[in-house]
Amino acid sequence: FSHVFSFWLFFQWLVNNFNKFAMSSWKKASKSNQKVHRERHQPEARKHLGLLEKKKDYKKRANNEHQKERTLKLLHKRALNKNPDEFYHHMINSKLEDDVHHEKEKEPDEHSKVQKALMEVQDVQYVTMKRTMETKKIQRLQSQLHMIDYANTVNNKHTFFGEGKEGEVVELELDKIELAKRLETHPSLLNRKTNRPRIQDLEKMKLPELSPEEIRKANALKKQSYQELTKRIEREKELAVAQQKLQIRRVLKQPRLLKPKKVRKGTKTAPPVYQFKYERKK
């Protein structure tokens, strides 16, 4: 009975002190409760030398030094294993000036952005169709505008001939008023190459009365139409060059015994020119 009573007392004491033993072991294992070991600062007598290097500073400096050593070792190994006959395109695409490498300037691209986008399609029929559509739109705009303003900018020479003093045919030199009388028109209309009405037609003509706002709108609409025509003409030229380049590329892909000679390099406004040697078929 005494042994059972002693065991019961020991069990009660163990239950009462369980939390104490558990927490003490956790405190021993926990690092948050450990003392922070701080490194000393630079002594006052050595303060003029700057901050005292700590271990983290040394590790950073050491890792950097080891990285440089590994890089130099790798470069040395590559230099030993280098093939003297190896070739890289960068060898001819760069040059050395004052011991500094510089990239050579590349030649200007012969294709514009529009031509590159069209060439990615790789379809000559598509480009031909788009060019035909642009040509028809240009013809429709030209038929509407008649290109009257452009005709007035062309330098033409109207020569009048008459009889000289001895009855021979000579070229007459007329001033503005005499020229207007000969053409039977008003002097202010001499600069017009087209639609130059005569005075008798002007007397019979009934012009509509237009307000300044209507005239301004009409001029703005005409200017917009001319701008659209200019853009479509430029696009038609781009399509024509792209079409020719695609046709040349397709011809070059065909198998040939003799390689064609490139006469002129292509540009953004013109396709390349090749000279094909005659090959006998049979």
Short mmCIF file of C-alpha atoms in Angstrom, two decimals, residues 57 186 280:
data_model
loop_
_atom_site.label_atom_id
_atom_site.label_comp_id
_atom_site.label_asym_id
_atom_site.label_seq_id
_atom_site.Cartn_x
_atom_site.Cartn_y
_atom_site.Cartn_z
CA ASP A 57 30.59 43.15 -44.69
CA HIS A 186 -10.59 89.27 -118.69
CA ARG A 280 19.05 26.28 -122.75
#
